[in-house]
Amino acid sequence: MTSPMPADQTRPRPPLLRNRWLLIGLGAILIALLTGGTMGFSYLFLREPAPAAVGLSTASPTPSAAMATATTDPSAGTGATASPAGGSSTTTGGGLDGTWNVDASIGSFSDFSGSFVGYRVEEELANVGAATAVGRTPDVTGSLTLAGTQITAVEMSADLSTLQSDKSQRDGQLHRQALETDQFPTATFSLTQPIDLGSVPADGQVIQATATGDLTIHGVTKSVQIPVESRVAGDVVTVTGSIDILFADYGISQPNSFLVLSIADHGTMEFQLQFTKA
């Protein structure tokens, strides 16, 4: 004779009990997102997209915006303008020939319309997946010299210790690993060959060229060729460019973090520079 099934195996679970386990399961998922997956939750639902790659199509100022940086000169009559601080009019100040300095008063770092140097690296994050890490610093100084149809000199310096991304944790790690900005805070570039522009740039004209020079990152100097674009807009010269950097070439070790599953062995150095005439 078959013995009866135990009572707890024959009776259906009360709806209240089933709902309780359902709530526990949902709660576990939520906890995973908000604890170990805090970064994943914020990345998926709260994080803004990575900034666009540099290029003159998005760089500011345009010719009209450059004129907007000028201030009205009361002594020159209605509608007259004075040049931006530190600059002189290219139409009345002897043309383009001369030294042009990076001008921090042009544009803004908050919307990336000003001068900056930065990086762009692909990474794989725990609980998130593929992501693009972008960090930039506005602390850039330097100059270029124009003579006729050539750029004869460029000297640039950037403070990498002030790089900012969308994650303060990432920024803090770069002080101690990878770029190790506590030990190597400065990146520099020095032009070693004149850049032939072909013709004297006209206002609003976009010129593409290659800048050959010495790039120093992480205490290591390499000769590089950087594709650049430039545009004269009123009293402002805007230069943008980027170059792929293999970390091993500069003695840069890939950073370690429990949130980062993997990171590419290379990244992009990008820059946008706003110059006014000295």
Coordinates of N, CA and C in Angstrom, one line a residue, residues 48-138:
E48 N 25.7 60.2 -18.5 CA 25.5 60.8 -19.8 C 26.5 60.2 -20.7
P49 N 26.2 60.2 -22.0 CA 27.1 59.6 -23.0 C 28.5 60.3 -23.0
A50 N 29.5 59.5 -23.4 CA 30.9 60.0 -23.4 C 30.9 61.2 -24.4
P51 N 31.8 62.2 -24.0 CA 31.9 63.4 -24.9 C 32.3 62.9 -26.3
A52 N 31.9 63.7 -27.3 CA 32.3 63.3 -28.7 C 33.7 63.5 -28.9
A53 N 34.3 62.8 -29.9 CA 35.7 63.0 -30.2 C 35.9 64.4 -30.8
V54 N 37.1 64.9 -30.6 CA 37.4 66.2 -31.1 C 37.3 66.4 -32.6
G55 N 37.1 67.6 -33.0 CA 37.0 67.9 -34.4 C 36.5 69.3 -34.6
L56 N 36.8 69.9 -35.7 CA 36.4 71.3 -35.9 C 34.9 71.4 -36.1
S57 N 34.2 70.3 -36.5 CA 32.8 70.4 -36.7 C 32.1 70.7 -35.4
T58 N 32.7 70.3 -34.2 CA 32.0 70.6 -32.9 C 32.8 71.6 -32.1
A59 N 34.0 71.9 -32.6 CA 34.8 72.9 -31.8 C 34.2 74.3 -31.9
S60 N 34.4 75.1 -30.9 CA 34.0 76.4 -30.9 C 35.2 77.3 -30.5
P61 N 35.4 78.5 -31.0 CA 34.4 79.3 -31.6 C 34.4 79.1 -33.1
T62 N 33.2 79.3 -33.7 CA 33.1 79.4 -35.2 C 33.5 80.9 -35.5
P63 N 33.6 81.2 -36.8 CA 33.9 82.6 -37.1 C 33.0 83.6 -36.4
S64 N 31.7 83.4 -36.3 CA 30.8 84.3 -35.7 C 30.9 84.3 -34.2
A65 N 31.2 83.1 -33.6 CA 31.4 83.0 -32.2 C 32.7 83.7 -31.7
A66 N 33.7 83.6 -32.6 CA 35.0 84.3 -32.3 C 34.8 85.8 -32.1
M67 N 34.0 86.3 -33.0 CA 33.7 87.7 -32.9 C 32.9 88.1 -31.7
A68 N 32.1 87.1 -31.2 CA 31.3 87.4 -30.0 C 32.2 87.4 -28.8
T69 N 33.4 86.9 -28.8 CA 34.3 87.0 -27.7 C 34.9 88.4 -27.6
A70 N 34.8 89.2 -28.6 CA 35.3 90.5 -28.5 C 34.3 91.4 -27.8
T71 N 34.8 92.5 -27.2 CA 34.0 93.4 -26.4 C 33.8 94.7 -27.1
T72 N 32.7 95.4 -26.9 CA 32.5 96.6 -27.6 C 33.4 97.7 -27.1
D73 N 34.1 98.4 -28.0 CA 35.0 99.4 -27.6 C 34.3 100.8 -27.7
P74 N 34.0 101.4 -26.6 CA 33.2 102.7 -26.6 C 33.9 103.8 -27.4
S75 N 35.2 103.7 -27.4 CA 36.0 104.8 -28.1 C 35.9 104.7 -29.6
A76 N 35.5 103.5 -30.1 CA 35.5 103.3 -31.5 C 34.2 103.5 -32.2
G77 N 33.2 103.9 -31.5 CA 31.9 104.2 -32.1 C 31.0 103.0 -32.1
T78 N 29.7 103.2 -32.4 CA 28.7 102.2 -32.3 C 29.0 101.0 -33.3
G79 N 28.9 99.8 -32.7 CA 29.1 98.6 -33.5 C 30.6 98.2 -33.6
A80 N 31.5 99.0 -33.2 CA 33.0 98.6 -33.3 C 33.3 97.6 -32.2
T81 N 34.2 96.8 -32.4 CA 34.6 95.8 -31.4 C 36.1 95.8 -31.2
A82 N 36.5 95.4 -30.0 CA 37.9 95.2 -29.6 C 38.2 93.7 -29.6
S83 N 39.5 93.4 -29.7 CA 39.9 92.0 -29.8 C 39.8 91.3 -28.4
P84 N 39.7 90.0 -28.4 CA 39.6 89.3 -27.1 C 40.9 89.6 -26.3
A85 N 40.8 89.4 -25.0 CA 41.9 89.7 -24.1 C 43.1 88.9 -24.6
G86 N 44.3 89.5 -24.7 CA 45.5 88.9 -25.1 C 45.7 88.7 -26.6
G87 N 44.7 89.1 -27.4 CA 44.9 89.0 -28.8 C 44.8 90.3 -29.6
S88 N 45.1 90.3 -30.9 CA 44.9 91.5 -31.7 C 44.3 91.0 -33.0
S89 N 43.6 92.0 -33.6 CA 42.8 91.6 -34.8 C 43.7 91.2 -35.9
T90 N 43.4 90.1 -36.6 CA 44.2 89.6 -37.7 C 44.1 90.6 -38.9
T91 N 43.0 91.4 -38.9 CA 42.8 92.3 -40.1 C 43.5 93.6 -39.9
T92 N 43.8 93.9 -38.6 CA 44.4 95.2 -38.3 C 45.7 95.1 -37.6
G93 N 46.1 93.9 -37.2 CA 47.3 93.7 -36.4 C 48.4 93.1 -37.1
G94 N 48.5 93.2 -38.4 CA 49.6 92.7 -39.2 C 49.5 91.3 -39.7
G95 N 48.2 90.8 -39.8 CA 48.0 89.5 -40.4 C 48.3 88.4 -39.4
L96 N 48.5 87.2 -40.0 CA 48.7 86.0 -39.1 C 50.1 85.8 -38.6
D97 N 51.1 86.4 -39.3 CA 52.5 86.1 -38.9 C 52.7 86.5 -37.4
G98 N 53.4 85.7 -36.7 CA 53.8 86.0 -35.3 C 53.5 84.8 -34.4
T99 N 53.6 85.1 -33.1 CA 53.4 84.0 -32.1 C 51.9 84.1 -31.6
W100 N 51.3 82.9 -31.5 CA 50.0 82.7 -31.0 C 50.0 81.9 -29.7
N101 N 49.4 82.3 -28.7 CA 49.4 81.6 -27.4 C 48.0 81.0 -27.1
V102 N 48.1 79.8 -26.4 CA 46.8 79.2 -25.9 C 46.1 80.2 -25.0
D103 N 44.9 80.5 -25.3 CA 44.1 81.5 -24.5 C 43.0 80.8 -23.8
A104 N 43.1 80.8 -22.4 CA 42.1 80.1 -21.6 C 40.8 80.8 -21.5
S105 N 40.8 82.1 -22.0 CA 39.5 82.9 -21.9 C 38.6 82.6 -23.1
I106 N 39.1 81.8 -24.1 CA 38.3 81.5 -25.2 C 37.5 80.2 -24.9
G107 N 36.2 80.2 -25.0 CA 35.4 79.0 -24.8 C 35.3 78.6 -23.3
S108 N 34.8 77.4 -23.1 CA 34.6 77.0 -21.7 C 34.9 75.5 -21.6
F109 N 35.5 75.1 -20.5 CA 35.8 73.7 -20.2 C 34.5 72.9 -19.9
S110 N 33.5 73.6 -19.4 CA 32.2 72.9 -19.0 C 31.5 72.3 -20.2
D111 N 31.6 72.9 -21.4 CA 31.0 72.4 -22.6 C 32.0 72.0 -23.6
F112 N 33.3 71.9 -23.2 CA 34.4 71.5 -24.1 C 34.5 72.4 -25.3
S113 N 34.2 73.7 -25.2 CA 34.4 74.6 -26.3 C 35.7 75.4 -26.2
G114 N 36.4 75.2 -25.0 CA 37.7 75.8 -24.8 C 38.9 74.9 -25.1
S115 N 40.0 75.2 -24.6 CA 41.2 74.4 -24.8 C 41.3 73.2 -23.8
F116 N 41.7 72.1 -24.3 CA 41.9 70.9 -23.4 C 42.8 69.9 -24.1
V117 N 43.3 69.0 -23.3 CA 44.0 67.8 -23.7 C 43.5 66.6 -23.0
G118 N 43.3 65.5 -23.6 CA 42.7 64.4 -22.9 C 43.0 63.0 -23.5
Y119 N 42.3 62.0 -23.0 CA 42.4 60.7 -23.5 C 41.1 60.1 -23.7
R120 N 41.1 59.0 -24.5 CA 39.9 58.2 -24.8 C 40.3 56.7 -24.9
V121 N 39.8 55.9 -24.0 CA 40.2 54.5 -23.9 C 39.0 53.6 -23.8
E122 N 39.0 52.5 -24.4 CA 37.9 51.5 -24.3 C 38.2 50.5 -23.2
E123 N 37.2 50.3 -22.4 CA 37.3 49.4 -21.2 C 36.1 48.5 -21.1
E124 N 36.2 47.4 -20.3 CA 35.1 46.5 -20.0 C 34.9 46.6 -18.5
L125 N 33.7 47.0 -18.1 CA 33.4 47.2 -16.7 C 32.6 46.1 -16.1
A126 N 32.8 45.7 -14.9 CA 32.0 44.8 -14.2 C 30.5 45.3 -14.1
N127 N 29.6 44.4 -14.4 CA 28.1 44.7 -14.3 C 27.7 45.8 -15.3
V128 N 28.6 46.2 -16.2 CA 28.2 47.2 -17.2 C 28.5 46.8 -18.6
G129 N 29.7 46.2 -18.9 CA 30.1 45.9 -20.2 C 31.0 46.9 -20.8
A130 N 31.0 47.0 -22.1 CA 31.9 47.9 -22.8 C 31.6 49.3 -22.5
A131 N 32.6 50.1 -22.4 CA 32.5 51.5 -22.1 C 33.6 52.3 -22.6
T132 N 33.4 53.6 -22.9 CA 34.5 54.5 -23.4 C 34.8 55.4 -22.2
A133 N 36.1 55.3 -21.8 CA 36.5 56.3 -20.7 C 37.1 57.5 -21.4
V134 N 36.7 58.7 -21.0 CA 37.2 59.9 -21.6 C 37.6 60.8 -20.4
G135 N 38.8 61.3 -20.4 CA 39.3 62.2 -19.4 C 39.9 63.4 -20.1
R136 N 39.7 64.6 -19.5 CA 40.3 65.8 -20.1 C 40.7 66.8 -19.1
T137 N 41.7 67.6 -19.4 CA 42.2 68.7 -18.5 C 42.2 70.0 -19.3
P138 N 41.8 71.1 -18.7 CA 41.9 72.4 -19.3 C 43.2 73.1 -19.1

